[in-house]
Short mmCIF file of C-alpha atoms and ligand atoms in Angstrom, two decimals:
data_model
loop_
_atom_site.label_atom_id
_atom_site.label_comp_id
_atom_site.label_asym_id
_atom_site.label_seq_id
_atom_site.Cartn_x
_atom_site.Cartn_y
_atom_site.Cartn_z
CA UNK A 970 -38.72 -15.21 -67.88
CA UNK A 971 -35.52 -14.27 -66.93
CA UNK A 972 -32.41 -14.27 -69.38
CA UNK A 973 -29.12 -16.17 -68.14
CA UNK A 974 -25.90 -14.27 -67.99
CA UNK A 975 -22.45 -16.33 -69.23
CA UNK A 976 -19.32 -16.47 -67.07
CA UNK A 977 -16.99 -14.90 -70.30
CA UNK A 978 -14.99 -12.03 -69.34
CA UNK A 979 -15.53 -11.11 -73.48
CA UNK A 980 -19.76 -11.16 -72.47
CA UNK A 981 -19.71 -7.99 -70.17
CA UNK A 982 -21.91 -5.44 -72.65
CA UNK A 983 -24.18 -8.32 -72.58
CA UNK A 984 -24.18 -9.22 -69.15
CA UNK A 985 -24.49 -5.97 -68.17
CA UNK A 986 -28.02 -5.66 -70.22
CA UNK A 987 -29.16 -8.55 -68.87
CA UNK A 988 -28.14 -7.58 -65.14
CA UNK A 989 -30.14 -4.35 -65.94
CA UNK A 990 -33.25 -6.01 -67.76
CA UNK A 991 -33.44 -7.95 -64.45
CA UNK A 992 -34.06 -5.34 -62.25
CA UNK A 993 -36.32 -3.61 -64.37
CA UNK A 994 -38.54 -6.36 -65.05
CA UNK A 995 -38.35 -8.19 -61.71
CA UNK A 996 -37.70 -4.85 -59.26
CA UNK A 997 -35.08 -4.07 -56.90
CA UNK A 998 -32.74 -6.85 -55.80
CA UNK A 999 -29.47 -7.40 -53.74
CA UNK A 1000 -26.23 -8.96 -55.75
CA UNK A 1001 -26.60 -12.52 -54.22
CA UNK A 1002 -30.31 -12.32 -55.22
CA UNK A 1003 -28.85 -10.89 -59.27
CA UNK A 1004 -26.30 -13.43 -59.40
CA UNK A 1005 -29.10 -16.10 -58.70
CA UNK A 1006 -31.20 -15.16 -61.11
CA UNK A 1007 -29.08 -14.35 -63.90
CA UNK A 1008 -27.07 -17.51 -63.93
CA UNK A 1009 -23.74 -15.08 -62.68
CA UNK A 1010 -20.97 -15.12 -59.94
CA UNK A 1011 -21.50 -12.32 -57.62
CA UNK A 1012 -18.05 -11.00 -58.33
CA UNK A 1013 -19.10 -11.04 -61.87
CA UNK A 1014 -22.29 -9.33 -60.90
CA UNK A 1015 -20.97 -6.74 -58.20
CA UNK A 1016 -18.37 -5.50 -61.47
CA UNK A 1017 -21.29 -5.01 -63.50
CA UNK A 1018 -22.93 -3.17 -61.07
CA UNK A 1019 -20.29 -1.10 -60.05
CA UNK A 1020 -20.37 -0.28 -63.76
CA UNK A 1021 -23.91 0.37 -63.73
CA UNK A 1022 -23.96 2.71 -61.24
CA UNK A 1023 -20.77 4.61 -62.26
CA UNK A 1024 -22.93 4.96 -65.84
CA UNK A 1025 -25.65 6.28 -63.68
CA UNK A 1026 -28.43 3.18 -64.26
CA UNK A 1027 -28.16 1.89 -60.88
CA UNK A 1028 -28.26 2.95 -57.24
CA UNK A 1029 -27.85 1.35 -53.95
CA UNK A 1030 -29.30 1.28 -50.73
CA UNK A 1031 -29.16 -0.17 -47.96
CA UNK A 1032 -31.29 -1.52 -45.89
CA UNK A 1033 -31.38 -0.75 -41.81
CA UNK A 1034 -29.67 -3.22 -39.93
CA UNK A 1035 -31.45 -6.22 -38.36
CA UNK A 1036 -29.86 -8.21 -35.77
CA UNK A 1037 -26.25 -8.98 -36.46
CA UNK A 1038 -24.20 -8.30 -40.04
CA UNK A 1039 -24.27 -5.89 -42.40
CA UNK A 1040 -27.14 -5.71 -44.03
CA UNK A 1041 -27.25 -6.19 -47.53
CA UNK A 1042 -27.15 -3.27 -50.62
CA UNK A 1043 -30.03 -3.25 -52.79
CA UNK A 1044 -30.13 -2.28 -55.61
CA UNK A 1045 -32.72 -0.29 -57.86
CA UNK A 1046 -33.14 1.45 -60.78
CA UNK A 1047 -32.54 4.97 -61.32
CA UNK A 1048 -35.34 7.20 -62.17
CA UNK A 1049 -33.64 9.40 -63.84
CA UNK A 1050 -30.94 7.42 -65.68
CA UNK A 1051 -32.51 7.69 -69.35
CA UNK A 1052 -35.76 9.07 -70.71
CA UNK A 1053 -37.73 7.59 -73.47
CA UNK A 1054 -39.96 9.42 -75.64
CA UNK A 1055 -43.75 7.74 -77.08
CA UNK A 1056 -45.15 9.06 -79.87
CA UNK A 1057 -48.79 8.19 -81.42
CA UNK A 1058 -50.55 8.54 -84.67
CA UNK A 1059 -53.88 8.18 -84.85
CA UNK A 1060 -56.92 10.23 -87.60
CA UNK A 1061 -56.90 12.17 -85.19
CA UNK A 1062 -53.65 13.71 -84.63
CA UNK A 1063 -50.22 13.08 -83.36
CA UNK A 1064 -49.27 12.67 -79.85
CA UNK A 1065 -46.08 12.74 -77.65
CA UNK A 1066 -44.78 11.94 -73.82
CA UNK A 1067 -41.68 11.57 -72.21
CA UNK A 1068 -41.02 9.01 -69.33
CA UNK A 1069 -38.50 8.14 -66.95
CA UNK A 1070 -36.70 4.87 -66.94
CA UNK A 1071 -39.29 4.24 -63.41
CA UNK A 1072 -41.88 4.86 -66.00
CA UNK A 1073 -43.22 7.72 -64.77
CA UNK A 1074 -44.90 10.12 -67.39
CA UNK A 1075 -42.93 13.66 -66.97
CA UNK A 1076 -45.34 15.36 -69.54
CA UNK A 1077 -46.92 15.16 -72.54
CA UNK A 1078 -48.54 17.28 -75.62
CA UNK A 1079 -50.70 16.78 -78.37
CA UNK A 1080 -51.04 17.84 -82.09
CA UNK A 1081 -54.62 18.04 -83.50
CA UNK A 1082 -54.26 17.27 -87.36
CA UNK A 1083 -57.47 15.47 -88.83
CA UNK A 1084 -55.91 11.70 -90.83
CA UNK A 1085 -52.65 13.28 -91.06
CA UNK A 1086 -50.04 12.59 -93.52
CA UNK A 1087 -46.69 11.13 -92.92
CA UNK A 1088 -45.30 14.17 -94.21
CA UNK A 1089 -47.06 16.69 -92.20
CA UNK A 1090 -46.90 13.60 -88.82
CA UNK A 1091 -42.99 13.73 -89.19
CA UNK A 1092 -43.34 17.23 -89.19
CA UNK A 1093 -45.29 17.19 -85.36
CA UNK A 1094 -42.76 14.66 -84.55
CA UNK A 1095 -39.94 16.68 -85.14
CA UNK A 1096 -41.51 19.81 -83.00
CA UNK A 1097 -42.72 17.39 -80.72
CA UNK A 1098 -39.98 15.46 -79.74
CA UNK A 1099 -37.63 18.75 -79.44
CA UNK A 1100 -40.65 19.91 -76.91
CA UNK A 1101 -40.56 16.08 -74.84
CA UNK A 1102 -36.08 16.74 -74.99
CA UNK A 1103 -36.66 20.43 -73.46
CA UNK A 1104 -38.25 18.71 -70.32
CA UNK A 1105 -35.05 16.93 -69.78
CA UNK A 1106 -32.55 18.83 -71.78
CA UNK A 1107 -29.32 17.40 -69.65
CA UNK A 1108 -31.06 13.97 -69.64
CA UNK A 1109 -29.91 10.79 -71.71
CA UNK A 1110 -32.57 10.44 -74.15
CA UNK A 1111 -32.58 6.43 -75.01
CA UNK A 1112 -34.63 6.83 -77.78
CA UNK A 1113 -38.42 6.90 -79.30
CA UNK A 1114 -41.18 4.35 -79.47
CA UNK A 1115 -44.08 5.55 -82.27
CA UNK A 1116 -47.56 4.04 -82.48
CA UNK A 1117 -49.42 3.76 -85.23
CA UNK A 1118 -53.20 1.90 -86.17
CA UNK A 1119 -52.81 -0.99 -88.27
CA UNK A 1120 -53.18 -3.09 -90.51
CA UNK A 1121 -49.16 -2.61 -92.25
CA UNK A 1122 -49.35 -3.29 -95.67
CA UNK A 1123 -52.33 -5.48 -96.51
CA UNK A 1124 -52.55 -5.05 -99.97
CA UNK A 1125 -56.40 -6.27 -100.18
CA UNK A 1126 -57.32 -4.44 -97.29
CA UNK A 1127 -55.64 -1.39 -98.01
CA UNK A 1128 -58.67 0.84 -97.81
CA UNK A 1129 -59.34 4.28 -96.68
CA UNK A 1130 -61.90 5.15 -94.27
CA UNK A 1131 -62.32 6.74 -91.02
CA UNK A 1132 -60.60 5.08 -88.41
CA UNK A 1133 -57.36 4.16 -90.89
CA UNK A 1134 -54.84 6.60 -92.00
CA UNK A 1135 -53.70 7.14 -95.68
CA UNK A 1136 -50.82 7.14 -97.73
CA UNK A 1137 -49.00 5.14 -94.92
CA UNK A 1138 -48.28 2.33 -96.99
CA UNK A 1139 -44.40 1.68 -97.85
CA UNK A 1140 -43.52 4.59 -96.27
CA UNK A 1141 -40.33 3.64 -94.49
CA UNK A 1142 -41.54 4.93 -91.09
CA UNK A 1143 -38.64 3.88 -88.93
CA UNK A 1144 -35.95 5.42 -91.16
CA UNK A 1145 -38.02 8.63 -91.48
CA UNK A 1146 -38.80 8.73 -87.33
CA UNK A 1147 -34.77 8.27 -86.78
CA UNK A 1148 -34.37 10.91 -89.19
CA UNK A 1149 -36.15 13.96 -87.62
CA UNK A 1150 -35.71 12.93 -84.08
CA UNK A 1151 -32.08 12.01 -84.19
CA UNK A 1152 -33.22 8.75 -81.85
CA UNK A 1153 -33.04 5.11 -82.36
CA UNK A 1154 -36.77 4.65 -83.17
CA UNK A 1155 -39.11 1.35 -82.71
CA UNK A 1156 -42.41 0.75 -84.13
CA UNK A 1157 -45.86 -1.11 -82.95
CA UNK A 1158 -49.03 -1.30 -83.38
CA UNK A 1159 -51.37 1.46 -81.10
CA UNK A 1160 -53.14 -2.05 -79.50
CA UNK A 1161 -49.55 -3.54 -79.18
CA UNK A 1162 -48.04 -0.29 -77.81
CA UNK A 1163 -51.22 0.29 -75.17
CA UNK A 1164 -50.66 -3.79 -73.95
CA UNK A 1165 -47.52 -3.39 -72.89
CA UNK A 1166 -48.33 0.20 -71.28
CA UNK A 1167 -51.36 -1.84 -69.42
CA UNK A 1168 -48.73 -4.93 -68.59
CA UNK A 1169 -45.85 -2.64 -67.26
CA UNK A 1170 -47.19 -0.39 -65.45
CA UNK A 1171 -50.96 -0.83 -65.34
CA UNK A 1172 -54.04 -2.94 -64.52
CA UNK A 1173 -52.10 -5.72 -66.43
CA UNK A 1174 -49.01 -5.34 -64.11
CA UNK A 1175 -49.19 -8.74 -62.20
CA UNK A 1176 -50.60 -10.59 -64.79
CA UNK A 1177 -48.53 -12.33 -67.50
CA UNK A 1178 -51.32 -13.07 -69.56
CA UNK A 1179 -54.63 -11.17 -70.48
CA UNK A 1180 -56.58 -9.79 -73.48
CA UNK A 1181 -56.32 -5.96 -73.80
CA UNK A 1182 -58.78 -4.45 -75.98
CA UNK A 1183 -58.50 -0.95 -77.43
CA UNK A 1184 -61.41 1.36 -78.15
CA UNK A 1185 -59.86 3.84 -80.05
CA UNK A 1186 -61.02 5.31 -83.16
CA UNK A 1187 -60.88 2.10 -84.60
CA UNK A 1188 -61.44 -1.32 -82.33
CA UNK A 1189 -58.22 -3.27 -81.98
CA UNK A 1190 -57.32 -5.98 -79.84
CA UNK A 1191 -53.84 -7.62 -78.20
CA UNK A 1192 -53.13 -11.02 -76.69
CA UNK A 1193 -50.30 -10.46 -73.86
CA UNK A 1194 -49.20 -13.79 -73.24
CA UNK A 1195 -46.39 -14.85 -70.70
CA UNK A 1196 -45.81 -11.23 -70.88
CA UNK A 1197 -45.49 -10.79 -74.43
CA UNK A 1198 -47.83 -9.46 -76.77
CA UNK A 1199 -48.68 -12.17 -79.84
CA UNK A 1200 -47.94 -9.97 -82.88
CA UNK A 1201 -48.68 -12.54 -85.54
CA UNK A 1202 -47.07 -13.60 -88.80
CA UNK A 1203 -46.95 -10.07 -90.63
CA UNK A 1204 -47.45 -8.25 -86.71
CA UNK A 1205 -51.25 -7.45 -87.48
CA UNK A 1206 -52.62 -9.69 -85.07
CA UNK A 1207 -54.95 -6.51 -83.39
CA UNK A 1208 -57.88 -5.75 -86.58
CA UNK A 1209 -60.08 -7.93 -84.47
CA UNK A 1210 -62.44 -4.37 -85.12
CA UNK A 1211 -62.72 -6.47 -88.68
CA UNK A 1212 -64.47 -9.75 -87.55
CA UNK A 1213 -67.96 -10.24 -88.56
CA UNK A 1214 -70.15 -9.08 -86.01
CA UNK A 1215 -73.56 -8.55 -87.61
CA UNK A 1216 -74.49 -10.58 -90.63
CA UNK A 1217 -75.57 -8.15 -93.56
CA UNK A 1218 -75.16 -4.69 -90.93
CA UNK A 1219 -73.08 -2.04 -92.13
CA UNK A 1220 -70.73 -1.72 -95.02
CA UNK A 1221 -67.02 -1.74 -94.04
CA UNK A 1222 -64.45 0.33 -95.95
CA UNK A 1223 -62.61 -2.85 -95.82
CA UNK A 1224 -64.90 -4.38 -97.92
CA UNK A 1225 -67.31 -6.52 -95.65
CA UNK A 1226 -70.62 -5.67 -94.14
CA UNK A 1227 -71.10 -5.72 -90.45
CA UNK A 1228 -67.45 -5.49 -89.01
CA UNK A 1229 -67.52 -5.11 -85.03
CA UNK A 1230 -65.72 -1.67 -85.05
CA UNK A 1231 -68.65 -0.15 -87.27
CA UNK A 1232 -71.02 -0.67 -84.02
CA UNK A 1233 -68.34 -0.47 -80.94
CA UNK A 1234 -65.39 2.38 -81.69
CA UNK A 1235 -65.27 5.84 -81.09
CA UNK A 1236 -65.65 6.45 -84.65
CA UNK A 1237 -69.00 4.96 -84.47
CA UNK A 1238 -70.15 6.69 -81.17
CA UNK A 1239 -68.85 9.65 -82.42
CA UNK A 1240 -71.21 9.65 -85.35
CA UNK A 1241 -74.28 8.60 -83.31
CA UNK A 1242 -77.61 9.70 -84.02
CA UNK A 1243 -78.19 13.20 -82.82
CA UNK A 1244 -79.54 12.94 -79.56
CA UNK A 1245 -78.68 9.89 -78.61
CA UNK A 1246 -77.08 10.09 -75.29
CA UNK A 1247 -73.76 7.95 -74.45
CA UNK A 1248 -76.07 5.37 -71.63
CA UNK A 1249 -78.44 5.01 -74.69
CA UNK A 1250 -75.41 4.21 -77.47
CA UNK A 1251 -73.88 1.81 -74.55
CA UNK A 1252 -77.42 0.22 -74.26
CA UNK A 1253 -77.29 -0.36 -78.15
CA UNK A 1254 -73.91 -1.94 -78.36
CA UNK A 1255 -74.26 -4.13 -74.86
CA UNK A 1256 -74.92 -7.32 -77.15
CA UNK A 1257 -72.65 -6.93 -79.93
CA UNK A 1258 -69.89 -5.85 -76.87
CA UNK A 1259 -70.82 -8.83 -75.28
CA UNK A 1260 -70.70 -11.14 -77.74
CA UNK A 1261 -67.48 -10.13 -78.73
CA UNK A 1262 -66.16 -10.92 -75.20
CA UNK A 1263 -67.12 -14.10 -75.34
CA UNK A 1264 -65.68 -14.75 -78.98
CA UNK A 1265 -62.10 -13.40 -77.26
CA UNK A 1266 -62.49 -15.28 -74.09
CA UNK A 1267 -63.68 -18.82 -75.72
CA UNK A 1268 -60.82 -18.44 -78.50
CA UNK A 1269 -58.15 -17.31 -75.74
CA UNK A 1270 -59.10 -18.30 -71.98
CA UNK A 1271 -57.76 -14.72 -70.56
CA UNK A 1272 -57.22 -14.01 -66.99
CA UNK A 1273 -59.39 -11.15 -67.84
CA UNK A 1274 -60.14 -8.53 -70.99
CA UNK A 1275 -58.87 -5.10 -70.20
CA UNK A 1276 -60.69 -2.46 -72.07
CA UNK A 1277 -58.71 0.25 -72.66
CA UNK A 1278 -57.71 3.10 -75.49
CA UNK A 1279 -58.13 6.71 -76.26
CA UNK A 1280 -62.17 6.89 -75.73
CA UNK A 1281 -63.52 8.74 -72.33
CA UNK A 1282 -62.96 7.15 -69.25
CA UNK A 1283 -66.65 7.67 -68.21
CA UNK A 1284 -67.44 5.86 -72.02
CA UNK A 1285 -64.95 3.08 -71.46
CA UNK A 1286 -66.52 2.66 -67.50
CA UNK A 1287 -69.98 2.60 -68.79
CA UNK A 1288 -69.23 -0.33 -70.99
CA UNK A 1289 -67.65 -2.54 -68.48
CA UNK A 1290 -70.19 -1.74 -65.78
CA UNK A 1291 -72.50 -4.12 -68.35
CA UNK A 1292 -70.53 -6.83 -67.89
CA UNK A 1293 -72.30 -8.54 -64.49
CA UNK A 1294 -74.62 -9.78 -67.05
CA UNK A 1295 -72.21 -11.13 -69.44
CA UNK A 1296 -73.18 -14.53 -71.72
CA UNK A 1297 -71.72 -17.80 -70.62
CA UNK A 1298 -68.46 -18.59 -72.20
CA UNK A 1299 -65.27 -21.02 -71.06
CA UNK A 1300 -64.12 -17.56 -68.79
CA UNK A 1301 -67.43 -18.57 -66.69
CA UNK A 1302 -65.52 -19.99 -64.13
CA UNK A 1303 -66.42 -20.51 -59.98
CA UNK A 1304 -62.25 -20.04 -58.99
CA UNK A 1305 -61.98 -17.03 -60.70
CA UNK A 1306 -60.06 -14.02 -58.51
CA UNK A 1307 -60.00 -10.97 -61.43
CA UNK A 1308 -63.39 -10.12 -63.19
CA UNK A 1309 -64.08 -11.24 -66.32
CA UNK A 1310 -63.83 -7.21 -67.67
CA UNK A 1311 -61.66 -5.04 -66.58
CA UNK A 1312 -61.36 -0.95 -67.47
CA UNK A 1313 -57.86 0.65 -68.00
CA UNK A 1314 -58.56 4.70 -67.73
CA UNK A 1315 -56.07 6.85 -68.94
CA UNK A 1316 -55.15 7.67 -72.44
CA UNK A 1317 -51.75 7.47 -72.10
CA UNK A 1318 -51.06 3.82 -72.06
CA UNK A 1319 -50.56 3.51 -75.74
CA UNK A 1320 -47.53 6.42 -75.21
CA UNK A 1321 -46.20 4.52 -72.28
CA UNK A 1322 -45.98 1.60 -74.13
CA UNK A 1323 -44.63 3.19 -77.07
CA UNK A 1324 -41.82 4.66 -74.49
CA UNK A 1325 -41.21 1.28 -72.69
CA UNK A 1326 -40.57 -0.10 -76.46
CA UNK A 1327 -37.67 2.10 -77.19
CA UNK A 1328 -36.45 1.67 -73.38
CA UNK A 1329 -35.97 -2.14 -73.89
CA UNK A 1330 -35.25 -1.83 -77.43
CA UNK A 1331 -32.23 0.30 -76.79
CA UNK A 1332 -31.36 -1.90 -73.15
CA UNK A 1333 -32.27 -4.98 -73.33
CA UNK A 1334 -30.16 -8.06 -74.41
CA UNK A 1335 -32.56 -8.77 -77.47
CA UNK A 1336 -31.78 -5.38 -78.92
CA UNK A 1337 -33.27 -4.53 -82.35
CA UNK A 1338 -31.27 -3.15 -84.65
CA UNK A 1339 -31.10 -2.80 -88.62
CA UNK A 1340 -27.23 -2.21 -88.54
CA UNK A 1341 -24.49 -3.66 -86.13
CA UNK A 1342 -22.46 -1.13 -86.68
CA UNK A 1343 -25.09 1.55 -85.73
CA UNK A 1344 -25.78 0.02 -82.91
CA UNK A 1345 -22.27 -0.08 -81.62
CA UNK A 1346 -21.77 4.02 -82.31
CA UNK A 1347 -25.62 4.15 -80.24
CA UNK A 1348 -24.70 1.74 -77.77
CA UNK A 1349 -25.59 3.68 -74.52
CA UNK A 1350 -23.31 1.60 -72.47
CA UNK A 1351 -19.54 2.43 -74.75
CA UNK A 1352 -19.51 5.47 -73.49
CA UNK A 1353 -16.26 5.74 -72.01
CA UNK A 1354 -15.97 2.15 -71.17
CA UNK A 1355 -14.18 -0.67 -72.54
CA UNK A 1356 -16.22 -3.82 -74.12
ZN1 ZN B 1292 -64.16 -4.11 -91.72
#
């Protein structure tokens, strides 16, 4: 979907996000091809580009010349206009990366800190983030998008175990983030964060709708549809690692016996039986992981599952190499051209993701913000320009 511009001399700073939220969702583009799109004039469009470009967003090429005319500019994003950084919380640690406004991943680095507290996370953050700014110290840092395993503040299921993190609850995480980093900060789920990672710039990239699965610690899960992930009422809609998988199997520490993440999350390969080897733990789970890909694909009809998260590639390959044999469900379909299963490698979608959140957050017409008037002092685009 793309936004429509209005023809009001008094709309610019909008126009001008949604001129730039068109290119970087929908790729490069000549002015005629902009004004289209965006509902514009291409006077009003080649101003806001000239704009762009002067602000150092945009640049222009052009293309070489084919039969008579000039040929036309077009126009892309540039690279190296803004930086984003993603941050991620998980029991296991905290981790950071900084990307490009391409979305290219210009490093990364890690914290080890076993179910860490949000005092001792900010505390990472804050020597993490300076570490992510020191790659780009000159660059215009657009702000920070942090990651965190769910479920926010469910009171009944606010339980402690292994694959949640404690003494999260009510803590107010954006103003703290903002705080130590100095950045606008956003906030998602790790499933919601590693979607849109897998739908901007991964396996998900030319699909608009799909299931992405995330085999972290915990199991979550995220519906991308139309190219937007379905956060649900209270924005928990991931703790599908919570549905009841085997009747009367393990306890939960969210109160219920046989939850699918006790059998299929790297919390419970991780605690294996000695010995077992990973082909003989994927051999165990096969039917449970099946039959929860056919639960997601009756109650959703994706294009395809992407399984994805922090686990080992080889661990996350091994599991969708089962599915040629996968039960029948409505996804069983003859016209089908993706697989049912797909694998997304890489642990780094969740921090893309995270990044990409505070890169639209901070440029894109639907901006988030607590406080108008913040936003106006943070707006990257007053800089030196009227409204
Ligand atoms: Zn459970």
């Amino acid at each position: 979907m793309v936004l429509r511009g209005t023809n009001q001399e008094q709309a610019r700073p909008y126009n001008r996000r949604i001129v730039l939220d068109c290119i970087r969702t929908q790729g490069p583009a000549t002015r005629g091809d902009l004004a289209a799109r965006v509902g514009l004039t291409v006077q009003t469009v080649s101003t806001i580009v000239r704009e762009l470009e002067e602000q150092g967003y945009l640049l222009s090429s052009k293309e070489a010349p084919r039969g008579r005319g000039l040929p036309p500019t077009t126009l892309h994003l540039n690279p190296d206009g803004g930086y984003a950084i993603g941050l991620s919380v998980t029991p296991l640690g905290v981790d950071a990366a900084l990307m490009n406004l391409a979305g290219d991943m210009l490093g990364s680095a890690s914290r080890t800190c076993a179910h860490p507290s949000p005092n001792q996370a900010f505390a990472l953050i804050e020597e993490l983030v300076a570490e992510m700014r020191a790659l780009r110290p000159d660059g215009r840092m657009l702000g920070v998008g942090f990651a965190m395993p769910g479920p926010f503040d469910v009171q009944a299921m606010s339980f402690v175990g292994p694959t949640t993190l404690d003494g999260w609850s009510g803590v107010p995480v954006r103003a703290r983030l903002e705080e130590v980093t100095k950045l606008p900060a956003f906030i998602a789920l790790d499933t919601v964060a590693a979607a849109l990672g897998v739908r901007l710039y991964g396996e998900g990239a030319a699909m608009s709708q799909f299931y992405y699965l995330h085999l972290g610690v915990g199991l979550g899960g995220t519906l991308m549809q139309d190219g937007v992930p379905v956060r649900g009422a209270w924005g928990n809609a991931g703790e599908i690692g919570h549905i009841p998988a085997v009747p009367g199997g393990l306890p939960c520490p969210c109160g219920n016996a046989g939850c699918l993440e006790r059998y299929l999350s790297l919390d419970s390969f991780s605690s294996r039986p000695e010995g077992q080897s990973q082909a003989e733990w994927v051999a165990q789970v096969t039917p449970i992981f099946h039959a929860a890909i056919r639960t997601i694909e009756n109650l959703f009809d994706p294009l395809t599952v992407v399984l994805g998260g922090i686990a080992p590639a080889e661990l996350i390959e091994a599991l969708v190499a089962t599915t040629d044999t996968l039960p029948t469900s409505i996804s069983s379909r003859y016209d089908r051209a993706t697989p049912r299963v797909t694998a997304s490698v890489g642990h780094l979608s969740v921090l893309r993701g995270a990044a990409a959140l505070a890169v639209s957050g901070v440029l894109s017409p639907r901006q988030e913000t607590s406080s108008p008037d913040r936003a106006r002092k943070r707006d990257p685009f007053s800089n030196g320009m009227a409204a």
